mmCIF file of C-alpha atoms and ligand atoms in Angstrom:
data_model
loop_
_atom_site.group_PDB
_atom_site.id
_atom_site.type_symbol
_atom_site.label_atom_id
_atom_site.label_comp_id
_atom_site.label_asym_id
_atom_site.label_seq_id
_atom_site.Cartn_x
_atom_site.Cartn_y
_atom_site.Cartn_z
ATOM 1 C CA MET A 1 -20.467 -24.454 -9.821
ATOM 2 C CA PRO A 2 -16.876 -25.170 -10.207
ATOM 3 C CA ASP A 3 -15.372 -25.692 -6.726
ATOM 4 C CA THR A 4 -11.135 -24.798 -7.772
ATOM 5 C CA TRP A 5 -11.968 -22.006 -5.104
ATOM 6 C CA GLU A 6 -12.379 -24.047 -2.238
ATOM 7 C CA ILE A 7 -9.473 -23.659 -0.007
ATOM 8 C CA SER A 8 -7.545 -27.025 0.840
ATOM 9 C CA ARG A 9 -5.743 -26.416 4.233
ATOM 10 C CA ALA A 10 -5.305 -29.996 3.924
ATOM 11 C CA ARG A 11 -1.965 -29.861 1.562
ATOM 12 C CA PRO A 12 0.200 -27.156 1.587
ATOM 13 C CA SER A 13 2.945 -27.072 0.105
ATOM 14 C CA PRO A 14 6.011 -29.363 1.632
ATOM 15 C CA ARG A 15 7.893 -24.897 1.198
ATOM 16 C CA PHE A 16 5.293 -23.667 2.880
ATOM 17 C CA LEU A 17 5.390 -25.725 6.312
ATOM 18 C CA GLN A 18 7.434 -24.133 8.349
ATOM 19 C CA PRO A 19 6.660 -22.589 11.678
ATOM 20 C CA VAL A 20 5.587 -19.063 11.865
ATOM 21 C CA ALA A 21 7.853 -17.130 13.676
ATOM 22 C CA THR A 22 5.087 -14.816 15.089
ATOM 23 C CA ASP A 23 2.009 -14.001 15.197
ATOM 24 C CA TRP A 24 0.943 -10.960 13.172
ATOM 25 C CA SER A 25 -1.591 -9.415 15.320
ATOM 26 C CA ARG A 26 0.854 -9.313 18.478
ATOM 27 C CA SER A 27 3.578 -7.383 16.126
ATOM 28 C CA LEU A 28 0.411 -4.578 14.988
ATOM 29 C CA ALA A 29 -0.813 -4.997 18.784
ATOM 30 C CA ALA A 30 2.983 -3.709 20.011
ATOM 31 C CA ALA A 31 2.822 -1.367 17.337
ATOM 32 C CA ILE A 32 3.738 2.460 18.466
ATOM 33 C CA ARG A 33 0.658 4.607 18.288
ATOM 34 C CA ASP A 34 2.206 7.320 20.884
ATOM 35 C CA PRO A 35 4.343 10.445 19.568
ATOM 36 C CA ASP A 36 6.241 10.507 22.329
ATOM 37 C CA ALA A 37 7.370 7.067 22.527
ATOM 38 C CA LEU A 38 7.671 7.248 18.965
ATOM 39 C CA ILE A 39 10.475 10.035 19.814
ATOM 40 C CA ASP A 40 12.054 8.125 22.757
ATOM 41 C CA ARG A 41 13.139 5.244 21.459
ATOM 42 C CA LEU A 42 15.092 7.083 18.544
ATOM 43 C CA ALA A 43 15.926 9.162 20.465
ATOM 44 C CA LEU A 44 15.138 12.704 18.336
ATOM 45 C CA PRO A 45 15.530 15.894 19.276
ATOM 46 C CA GLN A 46 13.120 17.212 21.701
ATOM 47 C CA GLU A 47 11.673 19.831 19.661
ATOM 48 C CA LEU A 48 9.694 17.740 17.677
ATOM 49 C CA ARG A 49 8.028 16.105 20.691
ATOM 50 C CA GLU A 50 4.829 19.434 20.517
ATOM 51 C CA PRO A 51 4.555 19.534 16.842
ATOM 52 C CA ALA A 52 4.112 15.324 16.862
ATOM 53 C CA ARG A 53 1.034 15.388 19.090
ATOM 54 C CA ARG A 54 -0.423 18.177 17.621
ATOM 55 C CA ALA A 55 -0.238 16.452 13.853
ATOM 56 C CA ALA A 56 -1.010 12.892 15.131
ATOM 57 C CA GLY A 57 -4.385 14.839 16.595
ATOM 58 C CA ARG A 58 -5.361 15.231 12.679
ATOM 59 C CA PHE A 59 -3.864 12.130 12.334
ATOM 60 C CA PRO A 60 -2.791 9.520 14.190
ATOM 61 C CA LEU A 61 0.763 7.777 14.395
ATOM 62 C CA LEU A 62 1.054 4.229 14.173
ATOM 63 C CA VAL A 63 4.321 2.396 13.038
ATOM 64 C CA PRO A 64 4.952 -1.249 13.452
ATOM 65 C CA ASP A 65 8.644 -2.644 15.580
ATOM 66 C CA SER A 66 9.712 -3.874 11.951
ATOM 67 C CA TYR A 67 9.534 -0.794 10.348
ATOM 68 C CA LEU A 68 11.018 0.815 13.751
ATOM 69 C CA ARG A 69 13.978 -1.261 13.431
ATOM 70 C CA ARG A 70 14.984 -0.070 10.106
ATOM 71 C CA ILE A 71 15.341 3.661 10.910
ATOM 72 C CA GLN A 72 18.151 5.250 11.761
ATOM 73 C CA PRO A 73 18.087 6.652 16.061
ATOM 74 C CA GLY A 74 18.968 10.509 16.073
ATOM 75 C CA ASN A 75 18.392 11.023 12.841
ATOM 76 C CA PRO A 76 15.229 13.628 12.197
ATOM 77 C CA ALA A 77 15.731 13.439 8.520
ATOM 78 C CA ASP A 78 15.905 9.462 8.067
ATOM 79 C CA PRO A 79 13.170 9.230 4.899
ATOM 80 C CA LEU A 80 11.942 5.631 6.559
ATOM 81 C CA LEU A 81 11.010 8.110 9.596
ATOM 82 C CA LEU A 82 9.701 11.705 7.747
ATOM 83 C CA GLN A 83 7.306 8.814 6.491
ATOM 84 C CA VAL A 84 6.235 8.084 9.841
ATOM 85 C CA LEU A 85 6.382 10.786 11.604
ATOM 86 C CA PRO A 86 3.745 13.779 12.397
ATOM 87 C CA LEU A 87 5.170 17.221 11.641
ATOM 88 C CA ASP A 88 3.885 20.942 12.465
ATOM 89 C CA ASN A 89 3.771 20.745 8.404
ATOM 90 C CA GLU A 90 0.339 19.011 8.657
ATOM 91 C CA CYS A 91 -1.235 21.456 10.261
ATOM 92 C CA HIS A 92 -0.383 24.229 7.762
ATOM 93 C CA GLU A 93 -3.174 24.672 4.595
ATOM 94 C CA THR A 94 -2.188 25.111 1.356
ATOM 95 C CA PRO A 95 -4.161 26.186 -1.385
ATOM 96 C CA GLY A 96 -4.729 22.804 -3.326
ATOM 97 C CA PHE A 97 -4.144 20.273 -0.924
ATOM 98 C CA VAL A 98 -8.205 19.184 -0.610
ATOM 99 C CA THR A 99 -9.805 16.029 1.437
ATOM 100 C CA ASP A 100 -10.475 14.319 -1.517
ATOM 101 C CA PRO A 101 -7.899 14.947 -4.039
ATOM 102 C CA VAL A 102 -8.238 11.787 -6.536
ATOM 103 C CA GLY A 103 -12.216 11.865 -6.816
ATOM 104 C CA ASP A 104 -13.017 8.968 -4.675
ATOM 105 C CA HIS A 105 -15.971 9.894 -3.884
ATOM 106 C CA ALA A 106 -17.645 10.450 -7.335
ATOM 107 C CA ALA A 107 -15.945 6.649 -7.961
ATOM 108 C CA ARG A 108 -18.140 5.422 -5.023
ATOM 109 C CA THR A 109 -20.423 2.820 -7.068
ATOM 110 C CA ALA A 110 -21.767 1.169 -4.212
ATOM 111 C CA PRO A 111 -20.454 0.619 -0.078
ATOM 112 C CA GLY A 112 -17.085 0.294 -0.540
ATOM 113 C CA LEU A 113 -16.887 0.354 -4.218
ATOM 114 C CA LEU A 114 -14.929 2.592 -6.181
ATOM 115 C CA HIS A 115 -15.080 2.019 -10.312
ATOM 116 C CA LYS A 116 -13.028 4.582 -12.334
ATOM 117 C CA TYR A 117 -11.517 2.046 -15.356
ATOM 118 C CA ALA A 118 -12.698 -0.150 -17.337
ATOM 119 C CA GLY A 119 -11.986 -3.818 -16.490
ATOM 120 C CA ARG A 120 -11.069 -3.116 -12.841
ATOM 121 C CA ALA A 121 -12.679 -2.002 -10.199
ATOM 122 C CA LEU A 122 -11.779 -1.263 -6.482
ATOM 123 C CA LEU A 123 -12.830 -2.349 -2.841
ATOM 124 C CA VAL A 124 -12.202 -0.265 0.461
ATOM 125 C CA ALA A 125 -11.718 -3.193 2.146
ATOM 126 C CA THR A 126 -11.063 -2.027 5.217
ATOM 127 C CA GLY A 127 -10.477 1.320 7.219
ATOM 128 C CA SER A 128 -7.084 -0.013 8.817
ATOM 129 C CA CYS A 129 -3.622 0.237 8.257
ATOM 130 C CA ALA A 130 -0.828 -0.903 9.991
ATOM 131 C CA VAL A 131 1.006 2.300 9.236
ATOM 132 C CA HIS A 132 -0.130 5.630 9.026
ATOM 133 C CA CYS A 133 1.773 6.920 6.242
ATOM 134 C CA ARG A 134 2.009 10.937 6.765
ATOM 135 C CA TYR A 135 1.295 11.331 2.689
ATOM 136 C CA CYS A 136 -1.353 8.812 3.060
ATOM 137 C CA PHE A 137 -4.185 10.135 0.055
ATOM 138 C CA ARG A 138 -7.194 8.428 1.934
ATOM 139 C CA ARG A 139 -5.717 10.498 5.428
ATOM 140 C CA GLU A 140 -9.661 11.874 5.489
ATOM 141 C CA TYR A 141 -11.293 9.022 3.660
ATOM 142 C CA PRO A 142 -14.994 8.255 5.893
ATOM 143 C CA TYR A 143 -14.325 4.767 6.263
ATOM 144 C CA GLN A 144 -17.327 4.750 9.023
ATOM 145 C CA GLN A 145 -19.538 4.850 5.771
ATOM 146 C CA GLU A 146 -17.774 1.945 3.816
ATOM 147 C CA PRO A 147 -18.570 -1.740 4.820
ATOM 148 C CA ARG A 148 -17.958 -3.830 8.103
ATOM 149 C CA ARG A 149 -19.180 -7.288 8.127
ATOM 150 C CA LEU A 150 -19.939 -9.628 5.221
ATOM 151 C CA ASP A 151 -23.690 -8.941 4.998
ATOM 152 C CA ASP A 152 -22.282 -5.204 4.223
ATOM 153 C CA TRP A 153 -20.164 -5.837 1.261
ATOM 154 C CA LEU A 154 -23.732 -7.843 -0.924
ATOM 155 C CA PRO A 155 -24.556 -4.563 -3.013
ATOM 156 C CA ALA A 156 -20.820 -4.111 -3.749
ATOM 157 C CA LEU A 157 -20.690 -7.829 -4.804
ATOM 158 C CA ASP A 158 -23.698 -7.532 -6.120
ATOM 159 C CA ALA A 159 -22.964 -4.783 -8.390
ATOM 160 C CA ILE A 160 -20.050 -6.096 -9.416
ATOM 161 C CA ALA A 161 -21.751 -9.585 -10.660
ATOM 162 C CA ALA A 162 -24.193 -7.837 -12.510
ATOM 163 C CA ASP A 163 -20.474 -5.890 -14.925
ATOM 164 C CA ASP A 164 -19.216 -8.622 -16.737
ATOM 165 C CA SER A 165 -17.427 -6.358 -18.494
ATOM 166 C CA LEU A 166 -15.359 -6.615 -15.263
ATOM 167 C CA HIS A 167 -12.335 -8.619 -15.380
ATOM 168 C CA GLU A 168 -10.262 -7.600 -11.848
ATOM 169 C CA VAL A 169 -11.368 -6.640 -8.480
ATOM 170 C CA ILE A 170 -8.678 -4.909 -6.547
ATOM 171 C CA LEU A 171 -8.599 -5.293 -2.765
ATOM 172 C CA SER A 172 -7.181 -1.953 -1.619
ATOM 173 C CA GLY A 173 -8.635 0.687 1.390
ATOM 174 C CA GLY A 174 -6.757 0.995 3.919
ATOM 175 C CA ASP A 175 -4.497 -2.014 3.832
ATOM 176 C CA PRO A 176 -6.675 -5.172 2.616
ATOM 177 C CA LEU A 177 -4.188 -7.767 4.837
ATOM 178 C CA MET A 178 -5.411 -6.137 7.378
ATOM 179 C CA LEU A 179 -7.933 -7.904 7.408
ATOM 180 C CA THR A 180 -7.940 -11.835 9.718
ATOM 181 C CA ASP A 181 -7.379 -14.635 6.981
ATOM 182 C CA THR A 182 -11.160 -15.487 7.635
ATOM 183 C CA ARG A 183 -12.650 -12.603 6.607
ATOM 184 C CA LEU A 184 -9.935 -12.563 3.626
ATOM 185 C CA GLU A 185 -10.788 -16.001 2.235
ATOM 186 C CA HIS A 186 -14.751 -14.846 2.397
ATOM 187 C CA LEU A 187 -14.566 -12.435 0.378
ATOM 188 C CA ILE A 188 -12.123 -13.986 -2.216
ATOM 189 C CA GLN A 189 -14.168 -16.543 -2.088
ATOM 190 C CA ARG A 190 -17.575 -14.661 -2.752
ATOM 191 C CA LEU A 191 -15.132 -12.707 -5.666
ATOM 192 C CA ALA A 192 -13.929 -16.487 -7.200
ATOM 193 C CA GLN A 193 -18.300 -17.067 -7.725
ATOM 194 C CA ILE A 194 -18.239 -14.537 -10.102
ATOM 195 C CA PRO A 195 -17.341 -16.098 -13.270
ATOM 196 C CA HIS A 196 -16.788 -13.146 -15.601
ATOM 197 C CA LEU A 197 -13.708 -12.102 -12.901
ATOM 198 C CA ARG A 198 -10.241 -13.463 -13.685
ATOM 199 C CA ARG A 199 -7.764 -11.214 -11.764
ATOM 200 C CA LEU A 200 -7.651 -10.332 -8.152
ATOM 201 C CA ARG A 201 -5.333 -8.053 -7.076
ATOM 202 C CA ILE A 202 -4.562 -6.839 -3.830
ATOM 203 C CA HIS A 203 -2.925 -3.219 -2.661
ATOM 204 C CA SER A 204 -1.071 -3.829 0.446
ATOM 205 C CA ARG A 205 1.907 -2.252 2.521
ATOM 206 C CA LEU A 206 2.211 -4.646 4.660
ATOM 207 C CA PRO A 207 4.567 -7.044 3.273
ATOM 208 C CA VAL A 208 6.336 -3.888 3.689
ATOM 209 C CA VAL A 209 6.248 -2.293 7.026
ATOM 210 C CA LEU A 210 4.761 -5.608 8.831
ATOM 211 C CA PRO A 211 6.385 -8.192 7.081
ATOM 212 C CA ASP A 212 4.951 -11.481 9.385
ATOM 213 C CA ARG A 213 1.349 -11.132 8.147
ATOM 214 C CA VAL A 214 2.229 -12.426 4.827
ATOM 215 C CA SER A 215 2.020 -16.039 6.751
ATOM 216 C CA PRO A 216 2.620 -19.265 4.402
ATOM 217 C CA ASP A 217 -1.542 -19.535 5.440
ATOM 218 C CA LEU A 218 -1.700 -16.348 3.687
ATOM 219 C CA LEU A 219 0.190 -17.300 0.292
ATOM 220 C CA GLN A 220 -1.876 -21.065 0.851
ATOM 221 C CA LEU A 221 -5.191 -18.770 0.458
ATOM 222 C CA LEU A 222 -3.598 -16.373 -2.559
ATOM 223 C CA ARG A 223 -2.643 -19.521 -4.467
ATOM 224 C CA SER A 224 -5.789 -21.609 -3.969
ATOM 225 C CA THR A 225 -8.091 -19.101 -5.081
ATOM 226 C CA ARG A 226 -8.667 -19.850 -8.856
ATOM 227 C CA LEU A 227 -8.177 -16.029 -9.694
ATOM 228 C CA THR A 228 -4.945 -14.990 -10.587
ATOM 229 C CA PRO A 229 -3.430 -13.339 -8.049
ATOM 230 C CA ILE A 230 -1.667 -9.725 -8.127
ATOM 231 C CA MET A 231 -0.054 -8.398 -5.339
ATOM 232 C CA VAL A 232 0.960 -4.296 -5.535
ATOM 233 C CA VAL A 233 2.958 -3.879 -2.452
ATOM 234 C CA HIS A 234 4.238 -0.215 -1.307
ATOM 235 C CA ALA A 235 7.924 0.680 -0.586
ATOM 236 C CA ASN A 236 9.528 4.292 -1.288
ATOM 237 C CA HIS A 237 12.834 3.613 -0.545
ATOM 238 C CA PRO A 238 15.768 1.164 -0.355
ATOM 239 C CA ALA A 239 16.465 0.800 3.434
ATOM 240 C CA GLU A 240 12.826 -0.499 3.820
ATOM 241 C CA ILE A 241 13.557 -3.804 1.555
ATOM 242 C CA VAL A 242 15.831 -5.273 3.937
ATOM 243 C CA ASP A 243 15.604 -8.399 6.203
ATOM 244 C CA ASP A 244 12.204 -9.440 6.994
ATOM 245 C CA CYS A 245 11.186 -7.547 4.552
ATOM 246 C CA ARG A 246 12.860 -8.740 1.980
ATOM 247 C CA ASP A 247 12.140 -12.332 3.216
ATOM 248 C CA THR A 248 8.941 -11.647 3.133
ATOM 249 C CA LEU A 249 8.649 -10.290 -0.757
ATOM 250 C CA VAL A 250 11.197 -13.207 -1.749
ATOM 251 C CA SER A 251 8.174 -15.587 -0.208
ATOM 252 C CA LEU A 252 5.247 -13.562 -2.365
ATOM 253 C CA VAL A 253 7.677 -14.213 -5.073
ATOM 254 C CA GLN A 254 8.682 -17.840 -4.852
ATOM 255 C CA SER A 255 4.839 -18.728 -4.344
ATOM 256 C CA GLY A 256 4.392 -17.475 -7.700
ATOM 257 C CA VAL A 257 2.327 -14.177 -6.745
ATOM 258 C CA THR A 258 3.191 -11.883 -9.693
ATOM 259 C CA THR A 259 4.626 -8.448 -7.418
ATOM 260 C CA LEU A 260 4.458 -5.090 -8.100
ATOM 261 C CA ASN A 261 5.686 -2.269 -6.206
ATOM 262 C CA GLN A 262 4.567 1.572 -6.116
ATOM 263 C CA ALA A 263 6.305 4.277 -4.632
ATOM 264 C CA VAL A 264 5.404 8.109 -4.386
ATOM 265 C CA LEU A 265 7.374 10.323 -4.828
ATOM 266 C CA LEU A 266 8.189 12.242 -1.860
ATOM 267 C CA GLN A 267 10.593 14.622 -0.898
ATOM 268 C CA GLY A 268 13.410 14.077 1.209
ATOM 269 C CA VAL A 269 12.687 10.567 0.882
ATOM 270 C CA ASN A 270 13.063 9.617 -2.736
ATOM 271 C CA ASP A 271 13.107 12.320 -4.698
ATOM 272 C CA ASN A 272 17.137 11.327 -5.666
ATOM 273 C CA GLU A 273 18.869 9.574 -8.396
ATOM 274 C CA ASP A 274 20.337 7.405 -6.925
ATOM 275 C CA VAL A 275 18.034 6.414 -3.604
ATOM 276 C CA LEU A 276 15.479 5.411 -6.846
ATOM 277 C CA ALA A 277 18.236 3.683 -8.667
ATOM 278 C CA ASP A 278 18.870 1.672 -5.682
ATOM 279 C CA LEU A 279 14.900 0.359 -4.863
ATOM 280 C CA CYS A 280 14.501 -0.636 -8.122
ATOM 281 C CA GLU A 281 17.257 -2.434 -8.527
ATOM 282 C CA ARG A 282 16.945 -3.847 -5.097
ATOM 283 C CA LEU A 283 13.656 -4.219 -6.072
ATOM 284 C CA ILE A 284 13.950 -6.398 -9.500
ATOM 285 C CA ASP A 285 17.560 -8.820 -7.547
ATOM 286 C CA ILE A 286 14.177 -9.915 -5.760
ATOM 287 C CA GLY A 287 11.873 -10.547 -8.741
ATOM 288 C CA VAL A 288 9.419 -7.370 -8.086
ATOM 289 C CA LEU A 289 8.724 -4.993 -11.158
ATOM 290 C CA PRO A 290 8.928 -1.489 -10.236
ATOM 291 C CA TYR A 291 5.173 -0.351 -11.866
ATOM 292 C CA TYR A 292 4.305 3.091 -10.528
ATOM 293 C CA LEU A 293 6.544 5.601 -9.240
ATOM 294 C CA HIS A 294 3.080 8.583 -7.996
ATOM 295 C CA GLN A 295 3.352 11.465 -7.797
ATOM 296 C CA LEU A 296 2.099 12.885 -5.009
ATOM 297 C CA ASP A 297 -2.050 13.354 -4.385
ATOM 298 C CA ARG A 298 -2.484 16.903 -3.472
ATOM 299 C CA VAL A 299 -3.936 15.380 0.381
ATOM 300 C CA ARG A 300 -4.300 18.082 3.087
ATOM 301 C CA GLY A 301 -1.233 18.034 5.173
ATOM 302 C CA ALA A 302 1.302 16.720 2.628
ATOM 303 C CA ALA A 303 2.117 19.732 0.884
ATOM 304 C CA HIS A 304 5.800 19.099 2.485
ATOM 305 C CA PHE A 305 5.917 16.423 0.549
ATOM 306 C CA GLU A 306 5.135 17.228 -3.116
ATOM 307 C CA VAL A 307 8.115 16.782 -6.037
ATOM 308 C CA ALA A 308 7.990 19.195 -9.195
ATOM 309 C CA GLU A 309 7.164 17.521 -11.958
ATOM 310 C CA ALA A 310 10.003 18.996 -14.005
ATOM 311 C CA ARG A 311 12.191 17.391 -10.934
ATOM 312 C CA GLY A 312 10.098 13.928 -11.404
ATOM 313 C CA LEU A 313 11.033 13.803 -15.134
ATOM 314 C CA GLU A 314 14.726 14.304 -14.855
ATOM 315 C CA LEU A 315 14.768 11.167 -11.614
ATOM 316 C CA ILE A 316 13.007 9.314 -14.416
ATOM 317 C CA ASP A 317 15.386 10.493 -17.326
ATOM 318 C CA GLU A 318 17.949 9.157 -14.877
ATOM 319 C CA LEU A 319 16.529 6.658 -14.521
ATOM 320 C CA ARG A 320 16.162 5.160 -18.127
ATOM 321 C CA ARG A 321 19.522 6.187 -18.378
ATOM 322 C CA ARG A 322 21.042 3.618 -15.270
ATOM 323 C CA LEU A 323 18.759 0.506 -15.009
ATOM 324 C CA PRO A 324 17.177 -1.740 -18.011
ATOM 325 C CA GLY A 325 14.662 -0.385 -19.294
ATOM 326 C CA TYR A 326 12.166 -3.339 -17.213
ATOM 327 C CA ALA A 327 13.501 -1.356 -13.682
ATOM 328 C CA VAL A 328 12.432 1.630 -14.417
ATOM 329 C CA PRO A 329 8.769 2.332 -12.802
ATOM 330 C CA ARG A 330 5.367 4.278 -15.291
ATOM 331 C CA TYR A 331 5.640 7.624 -13.619
ATOM 332 C CA VAL A 332 1.903 8.365 -13.402
ATOM 333 C CA ARG A 333 -0.123 11.247 -11.418
ATOM 334 C CA GLU A 334 -4.408 10.770 -10.452
ATOM 335 C CA VAL A 335 -6.300 13.106 -12.090
ATOM 336 C CA ALA A 336 -10.253 12.990 -10.430
ATOM 337 C CA GLY A 337 -12.184 12.028 -13.703
ATOM 338 C CA ALA A 338 -9.389 10.986 -15.833
ATOM 339 C CA ALA A 339 -9.756 7.252 -17.254
ATOM 340 C CA SER A 340 -6.602 5.603 -16.035
ATOM 341 C CA LYS A 341 -3.944 6.445 -14.254
ATOM 342 C CA THR A 342 -2.325 9.807 -16.403
ATOM 343 C CA VAL A 343 1.579 9.242 -17.519
ATOM 344 C CA VAL A 344 3.460 12.407 -16.440
ATOM 345 C CA GLU A 345 4.944 14.336 -19.481
ATOM 346 C CA ILE A 346 6.385 17.230 -20.249
ATOM 347 C CA ALA A 347 4.305 19.587 -21.029
HETATM 348 C C1 LIG B 1 -5.466 3.429 -9.107
HETATM 349 C C2 LIG B 1 -6.511 2.282 -9.023
HETATM 350 C C3 LIG B 1 -7.068 1.858 -9.853
HETATM 351 C C4 LIG B 1 -6.074 0.454 -10.838
HETATM 352 O O1 LIG B 1 -4.997 1.304 -11.215
HETATM 353 P P1 LIG B 1 -4.215 0.738 -13.037
HETATM 354 O O2 LIG B 1 -3.495 1.499 -13.320
HETATM 355 O O3 LIG B 1 -4.529 -0.803 -12.896
HETATM 356 O O4 LIG B 1 -3.043 0.391 -11.608
HETATM 357 C C5 LIG B 1 -8.171 1.168 -9.593
HETATM 358 N N1 LIG B 1 -9.280 1.582 -9.265
HETATM 359 C C6 LIG B 1 -8.848 2.566 -8.519
HETATM 360 C C7 LIG B 1 -10.291 3.123 -8.612
HETATM 361 C C8 LIG B 1 -7.797 3.590 -8.530
HETATM 362 O O5 LIG B 1 -8.171 4.246 -7.946
HETATM 363 S S1 LIG B 2 -0.748 1.808 4.080
HETATM 364 FE FE1 LIG B 2 -1.352 3.036 2.546
HETATM 365 S S2 LIG B 2 -3.137 3.640 3.205
HETATM 366 FE FE2 LIG B 2 -2.622 3.020 5.283
HETATM 367 S S3 LIG B 2 -1.860 5.319 5.741
HETATM 368 FE FE3 LIG B 2 -0.147 3.954 3.794
HETATM 369 S S4 LIG B 2 -0.498 5.162 1.926
HETATM 370 FE FE4 LIG B 2 -2.419 5.565 3.253
#
């Protein structure tokens, strides 16, 4: 058995020897979970209180301080605030908006394992996140059924090991970077032992919402597996790519991890050519490639975020006119049962 995936803690490269400024678990513990606290902290209108409490009863509010600092106080229309503030709209039923819009249930081939597309399979590594995005398509995912301890992962790992058409495993969730380094390391080691796997992809919003999480140890962990690491982060608005978030994305890129961004097209947040162009350019400027612009998945409670596909196509057209080809994300939607993400095109 090759041991190239063994974690070498003894010799981190010099660039990563800076002391860790803060401990991410403390940042997480200090995150705001109470709608009233959010409204007070940001001096928002009082009439938002009742609806925020009600909507948070269905899907709790969660926002860490790092993200909060990027929100403009006193502005109920702030595009970052809209992603985290529970609103009355979430409690309205809209026909066509359902609990499992993307067919996750049908694609579940073992506990925690979703296999939809050729060559890659996705592990629901945890149900936790560091932020609760109000538009999340897994708002109502039954995470309690999924593995928690390493042993619980054995059926999924066996299924991956038994299928040599799989070359890539995607750690998703929830947010896989909510796992501790130790758990992540164990999981990655187990995956690296499966000979036909070549790549490890991590889908995480933590580099954007809780940048502390990307510690020198984590970077070292990603660099030391024999699997090629790919990080797909999730930023929707240029005002997210500032300060500690920007530095963190730079550190990922500089440590040699291919880093891509996926955004969700959201009414009132980024359904605007200037905003999207600015987002893509900021990403490119730090070496992060815009990968996907997702049409909203039609999950219950998120109908007010939907942007018509005709509008999305106009926006992409405008991006093509303004930006280099590599800076324009693919505009896709997820169709339950399809063999890949579906590129949105003129009907
Ligand atoms: C989105 C998704 C993927 C990744 O698709 P790519 O087009 O390769 O980014 C893989 N598995 C599942 C279950 C997915 O939902
Ligand atoms: S971080 Fe991802 S999984 Fe978690 S709430 Fe946001 S979109 Fe959903």
